[in-house]
mmCIF file of C-alpha atoms in Angstrom:
data_model
loop_
_atom_site.group_PDB
_atom_site.id
_atom_site.type_symbol
_atom_site.label_atom_id
_atom_site.label_comp_id
_atom_site.label_asym_id
_atom_site.label_seq_id
_atom_site.Cartn_x
_atom_site.Cartn_y
_atom_site.Cartn_z
ATOM 1 C CA MET Y 14 10.535 14.011 -57.069
ATOM 2 C CA ASN Y 15 7.869 16.625 -57.960
ATOM 3 C CA ARG Y 16 9.465 19.458 -59.902
ATOM 4 C CA LEU Y 17 6.226 21.470 -60.129
ATOM 5 C CA PHE Y 18 5.666 24.458 -57.821
ATOM 6 C CA LEU Y 19 1.906 24.249 -57.518
ATOM 7 C CA PRO Y 20 -0.472 24.591 -54.489
ATOM 8 C CA ALA Y 21 -1.981 21.366 -53.357
ATOM 9 C CA ASP Y 22 -5.548 22.620 -53.881
ATOM 10 C CA HIS Y 23 -7.195 24.888 -56.556
ATOM 11 C CA ALA Y 24 -4.041 25.232 -58.582
ATOM 12 C CA VAL Y 25 -5.898 26.205 -61.792
ATOM 13 C CA GLU Y 26 -7.991 28.806 -59.987
ATOM 14 C CA HIS Y 27 -4.913 30.420 -58.389
ATOM 15 C CA ALA Y 28 -3.086 30.412 -61.752
ATOM 16 C CA LEU Y 29 -5.949 31.933 -63.625
ATOM 17 C CA ASN Y 30 -6.401 34.569 -60.899
ATOM 18 C CA GLY Y 31 -2.696 35.380 -61.267
ATOM 19 C CA LEU Y 32 -3.029 35.770 -64.955
ATOM 20 C CA VAL Y 33 -5.889 38.268 -64.699
ATOM 21 C CA LEU Y 34 -4.050 40.174 -61.983
ATOM 22 C CA SER Y 35 -1.105 40.499 -64.403
ATOM 23 C CA HIS Y 36 -3.288 41.812 -67.200
ATOM 24 C CA PRO Y 37 -6.206 43.753 -65.608
ATOM 25 C CA GLY Y 38 -6.724 45.927 -68.687
ATOM 26 C CA LEU Y 39 -7.135 43.001 -70.958
ATOM 27 C CA LEU Y 40 -8.974 40.267 -68.961
ATOM 28 C CA ARG Y 41 -11.723 39.700 -66.473
ATOM 29 C CA LEU Y 42 -12.237 36.573 -64.386
ATOM 30 C CA ASN Y 43 -15.408 34.713 -63.810
ATOM 31 C CA GLU Y 44 -14.965 32.493 -60.787
ATOM 32 C CA ASP Y 45 -18.123 30.308 -60.780
ATOM 33 C CA PRO Y 46 -18.086 28.744 -63.255
ATOM 34 C CA LEU Y 47 -14.408 29.351 -64.026
ATOM 35 C CA TYR Y 48 -13.423 31.098 -67.168
ATOM 36 C CA VAL Y 49 -11.566 34.203 -68.368
ATOM 37 C CA ALA Y 50 -13.042 36.780 -70.796
ATOM 38 C CA ALA Y 51 -11.753 39.664 -72.813
ATOM 39 C CA ARG Y 52 -12.528 43.210 -71.696
ATOM 40 C CA ASP Y 53 -12.678 44.642 -75.192
ATOM 41 C CA ARG Y 54 -13.397 43.456 -78.717
ATOM 42 C CA HIS Y 55 -13.191 45.030 -82.130
ATOM 43 C CA PRO Y 56 -16.447 46.960 -82.868
ATOM 44 C CA GLY Y 57 -16.873 45.123 -86.110
ATOM 45 C CA ARG Y 58 -16.837 41.687 -84.579
ATOM 46 C CA ARG Y 59 -20.285 40.050 -84.711
ATOM 47 C CA VAL Y 60 -19.408 36.525 -83.612
ATOM 48 C CA GLY Y 61 -17.719 35.676 -80.304
ATOM 49 C CA LEU Y 62 -14.790 33.139 -80.274
ATOM 50 C CA VAL Y 63 -14.496 30.701 -77.466
ATOM 51 C CA SER Y 64 -11.901 27.984 -76.893
ATOM 52 C CA GLY Y 65 -10.619 25.925 -73.979
ATOM 53 C CA GLY Y 66 -9.221 22.676 -72.779
ATOM 54 C CA GLY Y 67 -7.200 21.130 -70.020
ATOM 55 C CA SER Y 68 -4.786 23.183 -68.020
ATOM 56 C CA GLY Y 69 -1.015 22.505 -68.181
ATOM 57 C CA HIS Y 70 -0.644 23.921 -71.684
ATOM 58 C CA GLU Y 71 -0.306 27.599 -70.792
ATOM 59 C CA PRO Y 72 -0.358 30.056 -72.433
ATOM 60 C CA LEU Y 73 -2.900 28.050 -74.443
ATOM 61 C CA HIS Y 74 -5.837 29.006 -74.332
ATOM 62 C CA THR Y 75 -6.160 31.626 -71.666
ATOM 63 C CA GLY Y 76 -3.115 33.586 -72.756
ATOM 64 C CA PHE Y 77 -4.771 34.199 -76.158
ATOM 65 C CA VAL Y 78 -7.835 35.940 -74.827
ATOM 66 C CA GLY Y 79 -8.010 39.607 -75.819
ATOM 67 C CA ALA Y 80 -8.699 42.022 -78.704
ATOM 68 C CA GLY Y 81 -8.016 40.357 -81.947
ATOM 69 C CA MET Y 82 -8.100 36.738 -80.717
ATOM 70 C CA LEU Y 83 -10.471 34.886 -78.321
ATOM 71 C CA ASP Y 84 -13.313 36.493 -76.483
ATOM 72 C CA ALA Y 85 -13.230 33.815 -73.689
ATOM 73 C CA ALA Y 86 -11.326 30.722 -72.771
ATOM 74 C CA VAL Y 87 -12.336 27.918 -70.470
ATOM 75 C CA PRO Y 88 -9.726 25.922 -68.491
ATOM 76 C CA GLY Y 89 -10.173 22.385 -67.225
ATOM 77 C CA ARG Y 90 -8.208 20.733 -64.574
ATOM 78 C CA ILE Y 91 -4.733 19.687 -65.555
ATOM 79 C CA PHE Y 92 -4.985 17.624 -68.760
ATOM 80 C CA ALA Y 93 -8.756 17.373 -68.371
ATOM 81 C CA SER Y 94 -11.621 18.861 -70.318
ATOM 82 C CA PRO Y 95 -13.512 21.836 -68.969
ATOM 83 C CA HIS Y 96 -17.046 21.100 -67.690
ATOM 84 C CA ASN Y 97 -19.841 21.839 -70.136
ATOM 85 C CA ARG Y 98 -21.291 24.428 -67.657
ATOM 86 C CA GLN Y 99 -18.128 26.432 -67.870
ATOM 87 C CA ILE Y 100 -18.249 26.346 -71.619
ATOM 88 C CA LEU Y 101 -21.922 27.316 -71.657
ATOM 89 C CA GLU Y 102 -21.558 30.337 -69.449
ATOM 90 C CA ALA Y 103 -18.380 31.532 -71.162
ATOM 91 C CA SER Y 104 -20.202 31.230 -74.532
ATOM 92 C CA ARG Y 105 -23.191 33.158 -73.270
ATOM 93 C CA ASP Y 106 -20.774 35.898 -72.038
ATOM 94 C CA ALA Y 107 -18.824 35.955 -75.281
ATOM 95 C CA ALA Y 108 -21.595 35.582 -77.875
ATOM 96 C CA GLY Y 109 -22.012 38.488 -80.281
ATOM 97 C CA GLN Y 110 -25.129 39.375 -82.274
ATOM 98 C CA GLY Y 111 -24.154 36.691 -84.794
ATOM 99 C CA GLY Y 112 -23.681 34.001 -82.214
ATOM 100 C CA VAL Y 113 -20.540 32.160 -80.972
ATOM 101 C CA LEU Y 114 -17.910 29.960 -82.576
ATOM 102 C CA HIS Y 115 -16.237 27.201 -80.622
ATOM 103 C CA ILE Y 116 -12.610 26.278 -81.381
ATOM 104 C CA VAL Y 117 -12.124 22.728 -80.112
ATOM 105 C CA LYS Y 118 -9.105 20.499 -80.107
ATOM 106 C CA ASN Y 119 -9.809 16.948 -81.234
ATOM 107 C CA TYR Y 120 -9.969 15.105 -77.875
ATOM 108 C CA THR Y 121 -12.972 13.064 -76.802
ATOM 109 C CA GLY Y 122 -13.697 14.969 -73.558
ATOM 110 C CA ASP Y 123 -13.446 18.357 -75.273
ATOM 111 C CA ARG Y 124 -15.751 17.254 -78.077
ATOM 112 C CA ILE Y 125 -18.337 15.893 -75.723
ATOM 113 C CA ASN Y 126 -18.404 18.867 -73.342
ATOM 114 C CA PHE Y 127 -18.380 21.617 -76.034
ATOM 115 C CA GLY Y 128 -21.100 19.553 -77.794
ATOM 116 C CA ILE Y 129 -23.295 19.532 -74.668
ATOM 117 C CA ALA Y 130 -22.826 23.287 -74.224
ATOM 118 C CA ALA Y 131 -23.629 23.873 -77.891
ATOM 119 C CA GLU Y 132 -26.875 21.970 -77.581
ATOM 120 C CA ARG Y 133 -27.922 24.153 -74.577
ATOM 121 C CA LEU Y 134 -26.909 27.351 -76.394
ATOM 122 C CA ARG Y 135 -29.106 26.413 -79.316
ATOM 123 C CA ALA Y 136 -31.994 25.776 -76.949
ATOM 124 C CA ASP Y 137 -31.447 29.306 -75.702
ATOM 125 C CA GLY Y 138 -31.628 30.680 -79.274
ATOM 126 C CA ILE Y 139 -27.889 31.471 -79.457
ATOM 127 C CA PRO Y 140 -26.386 30.364 -82.852
ATOM 128 C CA VAL Y 141 -23.273 28.280 -82.398
ATOM 129 C CA ARG Y 142 -20.884 26.347 -84.693
ATOM 130 C CA ARG Y 143 -17.664 24.444 -84.053
ATOM 131 C CA VAL Y 144 -14.198 24.318 -85.654
ATOM 132 C CA LEU Y 145 -12.285 21.152 -84.853
ATOM 133 C CA ILE Y 146 -8.414 21.253 -84.707
ATOM 134 C CA ASP Y 147 -6.815 17.905 -85.814
ATOM 135 C CA ASP Y 148 -3.241 18.625 -86.892
ATOM 136 C CA ASP Y 149 -1.125 15.927 -85.202
ATOM 137 C CA LEU Y 150 0.491 13.641 -87.782
ATOM 138 C CA ALA Y 151 1.386 11.089 -85.056
ATOM 139 C CA THR Y 152 -2.247 10.052 -84.852
ATOM 140 C CA GLU Y 153 -3.021 10.062 -88.574
ATOM 141 C CA SER Y 154 -3.777 6.332 -88.860
ATOM 142 C CA ASP Y 155 -6.735 4.120 -89.636
ATOM 143 C CA GLU Y 156 -6.121 2.562 -86.276
ATOM 144 C CA THR Y 157 -6.830 5.820 -84.505
ATOM 145 C CA ALA Y 158 -10.557 5.829 -84.061
ATOM 146 C CA THR Y 159 -10.805 9.485 -82.979
ATOM 147 C CA GLY Y 160 -8.548 10.792 -85.775
ATOM 148 C CA ARG Y 161 -5.648 13.254 -85.543
ATOM 149 C CA ARG Y 162 -5.276 14.999 -82.142
ATOM 150 C CA GLY Y 163 -5.388 18.813 -81.935
ATOM 151 C CA THR Y 164 -2.028 20.316 -80.928
ATOM 152 C CA GLY Y 165 0.115 23.351 -81.919
ATOM 153 C CA ALA Y 166 -2.068 24.536 -84.820
ATOM 154 C CA THR Y 167 -4.648 25.691 -82.313
ATOM 155 C CA VAL Y 168 -2.652 28.910 -81.713
ATOM 156 C CA LEU Y 169 -2.367 29.621 -85.446
ATOM 157 C CA VAL Y 170 -6.038 28.919 -86.103
ATOM 158 C CA GLU Y 171 -7.118 31.101 -83.113
ATOM 159 C CA LYS Y 172 -5.089 34.007 -84.535
ATOM 160 C CA LEU Y 173 -6.387 33.627 -88.026
ATOM 161 C CA LEU Y 174 -10.022 33.317 -86.817
ATOM 162 C CA GLY Y 175 -9.560 36.360 -84.630
ATOM 163 C CA GLY Y 176 -8.449 38.441 -87.562
ATOM 164 C CA ALA Y 177 -11.250 37.109 -89.701
ATOM 165 C CA ALA Y 178 -13.905 37.768 -86.965
ATOM 166 C CA ASP Y 179 -12.749 41.455 -86.660
ATOM 167 C CA THR Y 180 -13.737 41.947 -90.320
ATOM 168 C CA GLY Y 181 -17.377 41.317 -89.431
ATOM 169 C CA LEU Y 182 -17.812 37.861 -90.995
ATOM 170 C CA GLY Y 183 -20.821 35.882 -89.935
ATOM 171 C CA LEU Y 184 -20.912 32.610 -88.050
ATOM 172 C CA ASP Y 185 -21.175 30.246 -91.038
ATOM 173 C CA GLU Y 186 -18.391 32.134 -92.904
ATOM 174 C CA LEU Y 187 -16.110 31.838 -89.843
ATOM 175 C CA ALA Y 188 -16.838 28.175 -89.308
ATOM 176 C CA SER Y 189 -16.098 27.393 -92.902
ATOM 177 C CA LEU Y 190 -12.840 29.439 -92.827
ATOM 178 C CA GLY Y 191 -11.744 27.889 -89.523
ATOM 179 C CA THR Y 192 -12.268 24.385 -90.978
ATOM 180 C CA GLU Y 193 -10.085 25.395 -93.903
ATOM 181 C CA PHE Y 194 -7.427 26.845 -91.598
ATOM 182 C CA ALA Y 195 -7.286 23.603 -89.606
ATOM 183 C CA ALA Y 196 -7.218 21.456 -92.779
ATOM 184 C CA ALA Y 197 -4.184 23.396 -93.988
ATOM 185 C CA SER Y 198 -2.231 22.734 -90.754
ATOM 186 C CA ARG Y 199 -0.063 19.825 -89.696
ATOM 187 C CA SER Y 200 2.242 19.182 -86.617
ATOM 188 C CA VAL Y 201 4.551 16.681 -85.109
ATOM 189 C CA ALA Y 202 6.273 16.573 -81.648
ATOM 190 C CA VAL Y 203 9.250 14.805 -80.099
ATOM 191 C CA ALA Y 204 10.306 14.522 -76.434
ATOM 192 C CA SER Y 205 13.403 13.400 -74.583
ATOM 193 C CA ARG Y 206 11.742 13.408 -71.140
ATOM 194 C CA GLY Y 207 8.199 13.034 -69.943
ATOM 195 C CA GLN Y 208 6.485 15.717 -67.922
ATOM 196 C CA THR Y 209 6.200 15.573 -64.186
ATOM 197 C CA SER Y 210 3.028 13.903 -62.837
ATOM 198 C CA PRO Y 211 1.199 16.561 -60.778
ATOM 199 C CA SER Y 212 -0.362 13.977 -58.538
ATOM 200 C CA GLN Y 213 2.469 11.489 -57.966
ATOM 201 C CA GLY Y 214 5.651 13.372 -58.921
ATOM 202 C CA GLY Y 215 8.278 11.793 -61.114
ATOM 203 C CA GLU Y 216 8.272 11.571 -64.820
ATOM 204 C CA THR Y 217 5.137 10.229 -66.544
ATOM 205 C CA PHE Y 218 7.258 7.992 -68.733
ATOM 206 C CA GLN Y 219 10.919 6.980 -68.733
ATOM 207 C CA LEU Y 220 13.225 6.895 -71.693
ATOM 208 C CA PRO Y 221 16.658 5.387 -72.027
ATOM 209 C CA ASP Y 222 19.572 7.622 -72.678
ATOM 210 C CA ARG Y 223 19.838 8.876 -76.286
ATOM 211 C CA THR Y 224 16.351 7.775 -76.929
ATOM 212 C CA LEU Y 225 13.441 9.965 -78.092
ATOM 213 C CA GLU Y 226 9.621 9.660 -78.027
ATOM 214 C CA TYR Y 227 8.769 10.592 -81.604
ATOM 215 C CA GLY Y 228 5.131 11.660 -82.059
ATOM 216 C CA VAL Y 229 4.384 12.359 -78.405
ATOM 217 C CA GLY Y 230 1.084 13.980 -77.411
ATOM 218 C CA ILE Y 231 0.688 17.277 -75.460
ATOM 219 C CA HIS Y 232 -0.790 15.356 -72.527
ATOM 220 C CA GLY Y 233 2.239 13.076 -72.491
ATOM 221 C CA GLU Y 234 0.583 10.358 -74.558
ATOM 222 C CA ARG Y 235 3.171 7.953 -75.676
ATOM 223 C CA ALA Y 236 4.010 7.617 -79.360
ATOM 224 C CA VAL Y 237 3.776 4.340 -81.293
ATOM 225 C CA GLY Y 238 7.451 3.860 -80.712
ATOM 226 C CA THR Y 239 10.683 5.426 -79.749
ATOM 227 C CA LEU Y 240 13.875 6.003 -81.709
ATOM 228 C CA GLU Y 241 17.515 6.430 -81.065
ATOM 229 C CA HIS Y 242 18.434 10.185 -81.154
ATOM 230 C CA PRO Y 243 19.783 10.716 -84.695
ATOM 231 C CA GLY Y 244 21.437 14.050 -83.885
ATOM 232 C CA PHE Y 245 20.189 17.605 -84.202
ATOM 233 C CA GLU Y 246 20.258 18.031 -88.005
ATOM 234 C CA ALA Y 247 18.812 14.646 -88.884
ATOM 235 C CA LEU Y 248 16.029 15.017 -86.332
ATOM 236 C CA VAL Y 249 14.950 18.463 -87.441
ATOM 237 C CA ASP Y 250 15.225 17.466 -91.093
ATOM 238 C CA ARG Y 251 13.033 14.443 -90.546
ATOM 239 C CA MET Y 252 10.361 16.450 -88.701
ATOM 240 C CA THR Y 253 10.329 19.305 -91.137
ATOM 241 C CA GLY Y 254 10.132 16.965 -94.145
ATOM 242 C CA GLN Y 255 7.313 14.981 -92.604
ATOM 243 C CA VAL Y 256 5.153 18.022 -91.727
ATOM 244 C CA LEU Y 257 5.840 19.748 -95.063
ATOM 245 C CA ASP Y 258 5.007 16.646 -97.143
ATOM 246 C CA ALA Y 259 1.691 16.376 -95.278
ATOM 247 C CA LEU Y 260 0.484 19.810 -96.191
ATOM 248 C CA PRO Y 261 -2.397 19.934 -98.645
ATOM 249 C CA GLU Y 262 -0.769 22.662 -100.594
ATOM 250 C CA THR Y 263 2.502 21.758 -102.229
ATOM 251 C CA THR Y 264 3.566 25.275 -103.012
ATOM 252 C CA GLY Y 265 3.172 28.703 -101.564
ATOM 253 C CA PRO Y 266 3.947 30.495 -98.233
ATOM 254 C CA VAL Y 267 3.547 28.938 -94.802
ATOM 255 C CA LEU Y 268 3.058 29.927 -91.183
ATOM 256 C CA LEU Y 269 5.692 28.284 -88.919
ATOM 257 C CA LEU Y 270 5.325 27.523 -85.184
ATOM 258 C CA VAL Y 271 8.334 26.133 -83.360
ATOM 259 C CA ASN Y 272 6.863 25.254 -79.956
ATOM 260 C CA GLY Y 273 8.604 24.213 -76.746
ATOM 261 C CA LEU Y 274 6.883 21.517 -74.659
ATOM 262 C CA GLY Y 275 7.704 23.054 -71.361
ATOM 263 C CA ALA Y 276 11.412 22.539 -70.389
ATOM 264 C CA THR Y 277 13.058 23.426 -73.744
ATOM 265 C CA THR Y 278 15.176 26.475 -73.828
ATOM 266 C CA MET Y 279 15.010 29.439 -76.229
ATOM 267 C CA LEU Y 280 18.574 28.653 -77.243
ATOM 268 C CA GLU Y 281 17.339 25.302 -78.543
ATOM 269 C CA LEU Y 282 14.160 26.563 -80.036
ATOM 270 C CA GLN Y 283 15.856 29.347 -82.023
ATOM 271 C CA ALA Y 284 18.523 26.861 -83.281
ATOM 272 C CA ILE Y 285 15.627 24.564 -84.470
ATOM 273 C CA HIS Y 286 13.910 27.632 -85.992
ATOM 274 C CA SER Y 287 16.961 28.544 -87.972
ATOM 275 C CA ARG Y 288 17.361 25.031 -89.306
ATOM 276 C CA VAL Y 289 13.744 24.706 -90.274
ATOM 277 C CA THR Y 290 13.707 28.018 -92.006
ATOM 278 C CA GLY Y 291 16.647 26.988 -94.122
ATOM 279 C CA LEU Y 292 15.033 23.730 -95.066
ATOM 280 C CA LEU Y 293 11.808 25.434 -96.005
ATOM 281 C CA GLU Y 294 13.711 27.902 -98.214
ATOM 282 C CA GLU Y 295 15.504 24.943 -99.919
ATOM 283 C CA ARG Y 296 12.053 23.554 -100.749
ATOM 284 C CA GLY Y 297 10.959 26.940 -102.131
ATOM 285 C CA ARG Y 298 8.478 27.689 -99.297
ATOM 286 C CA ASP Y 299 8.399 31.249 -97.981
ATOM 287 C CA VAL Y 300 7.770 31.776 -94.278
ATOM 288 C CA ALA Y 301 5.095 34.373 -94.177
ATOM 289 C CA GLY Y 302 4.695 34.401 -90.410
ATOM 290 C CA ARG Y 303 6.437 32.653 -87.506
ATOM 291 C CA LEU Y 304 6.168 31.972 -83.807
ATOM 292 C CA VAL Y 305 9.042 30.670 -81.758
ATOM 293 C CA GLY Y 306 8.670 29.969 -78.076
ATOM 294 C CA THR Y 307 6.550 27.951 -75.581
ATOM 295 C CA PHE Y 308 2.923 28.339 -76.637
ATOM 296 C CA VAL Y 309 1.478 24.837 -76.167
ATOM 297 C CA PRO Y 310 3.588 22.986 -73.532
ATOM 298 C CA ALA Y 311 2.861 19.738 -71.711
ATOM 299 C CA LEU Y 312 3.710 21.107 -68.287
ATOM 300 C CA ASP Y 313 7.505 20.610 -68.028
ATOM 301 C CA MET Y 314 8.123 18.001 -70.807
ATOM 302 C CA SER Y 315 11.497 18.238 -72.562
ATOM 303 C CA GLY Y 316 10.774 18.398 -76.247
ATOM 304 C CA PHE Y 317 9.426 20.488 -78.998
ATOM 305 C CA SER Y 318 6.812 20.497 -81.805
ATOM 306 C CA LEU Y 319 6.724 21.791 -85.322
ATOM 307 C CA THR Y 320 3.606 23.145 -86.965
ATOM 308 C CA LEU Y 321 3.126 24.412 -90.486
ATOM 309 C CA THR Y 322 -0.026 26.032 -91.966
ATOM 310 C CA ALA Y 323 -0.229 26.515 -95.775
ATOM 311 C CA LEU Y 324 -1.225 30.169 -96.025
ATOM 312 C CA ARG Y 325 -3.439 31.277 -98.809
ATOM 313 C CA ASP Y 326 -2.903 34.785 -100.074
ATOM 314 C CA ASP Y 327 -6.373 35.941 -98.959
ATOM 315 C CA TRP Y 328 -5.653 34.701 -95.358
ATOM 316 C CA HIS Y 329 -2.478 36.864 -94.890
ATOM 317 C CA THR Y 330 -4.387 39.910 -93.613
ATOM 318 C CA TYR Y 331 -6.067 37.712 -90.859
ATOM 319 C CA TRP Y 332 -2.633 36.799 -89.683
ATOM 320 C CA THR Y 333 -1.172 40.328 -89.580
ATOM 321 C CA ALA Y 334 -4.330 41.936 -88.045
ATOM 322 C CA PRO Y 335 -3.694 43.607 -84.703
ATOM 323 C CA ALA Y 336 -4.032 41.421 -81.551
ATOM 324 C CA ARG Y 337 -3.548 42.371 -77.846
ATOM 325 C CA THR Y 338 -3.472 39.464 -75.552
ATOM 326 C CA PRO Y 339 -1.274 38.320 -72.628
ATOM 327 C CA ALA Y 340 0.804 35.827 -74.747
ATOM 328 C CA PHE Y 341 0.587 36.512 -78.424
ATOM 329 C CA PRO Y 342 3.608 38.361 -79.649
ATOM 330 C CA ALA Y 343 1.903 41.003 -81.790
ATOM 331 C CA THR Y 344 5.230 42.402 -83.066
ATOM 332 C CA GLU Y 345 6.283 39.021 -84.474
ATOM 333 C CA THR Y 346 3.432 38.332 -86.810
ATOM 334 C CA THR Y 347 5.223 39.153 -90.097
ATOM 335 C CA ARG Y 348 8.440 38.155 -91.667
#
């Protein structure tokens, strides 16, 4: 059974057109090559911010285009990297007088295609740097040749970099800051049901009853193993402790993202949020900013992820800076 209500052809194009139709004052659509760009940016911004990746994770990245966050976002096919020509033209469009910064999740296809686009931009005389997001603890292993995957921290880094870019920082300063933001972030995800396969229907992986995929990827990548569901409290406690213990800073405030993977209700996510907040308070960690909702799904997967970013005092103003995009809840940036 295919649970997805998608057109047989050009699903990404139709969806992106619908997004722009819903937010005509914020976004403009470029159809060939396909990308979405912001209509406005802060007058002090000198460096354009561009991100992108496979579709199926909406509102990432296209929902975070707008004043205070991304200047352009490039969607690939479902769970597939965008083409380097899309990235090139979006970057040319978004570049400021100080160049363009690419925000790239750590997946091989994304790294390759953003890298090709960057080479062509440099050949055109446009300065470009890259920030690599690699927050997923499930792939933190010597056996993982590519290193940690990029997951939920992408939203937090895009917001922090947007606030920083609006202060007028240059390309090298933003690239250095973005690398620090990413290094201060860790995530882990769990699923009770795989997402629907857009091409074949049915679930992409099957789990026995009362079994969880612990450490699942946002494209439905299987974890190293499964576990028997330990119950709500034990599961949330384990995930929170694992992410918190992995942060490079052992004290101080954090940003918290409780993210649904597509089919998880707000009733569940807010219950998780409440539990996580209590656990953080027990460990003496103040929540300086929080996001709760579906921000980086894997189509319609049943599950959730937790992300924490250790927030330095001088980063707080970047988090609370104004942002106006289709999906970022600007009124929820502070405690």
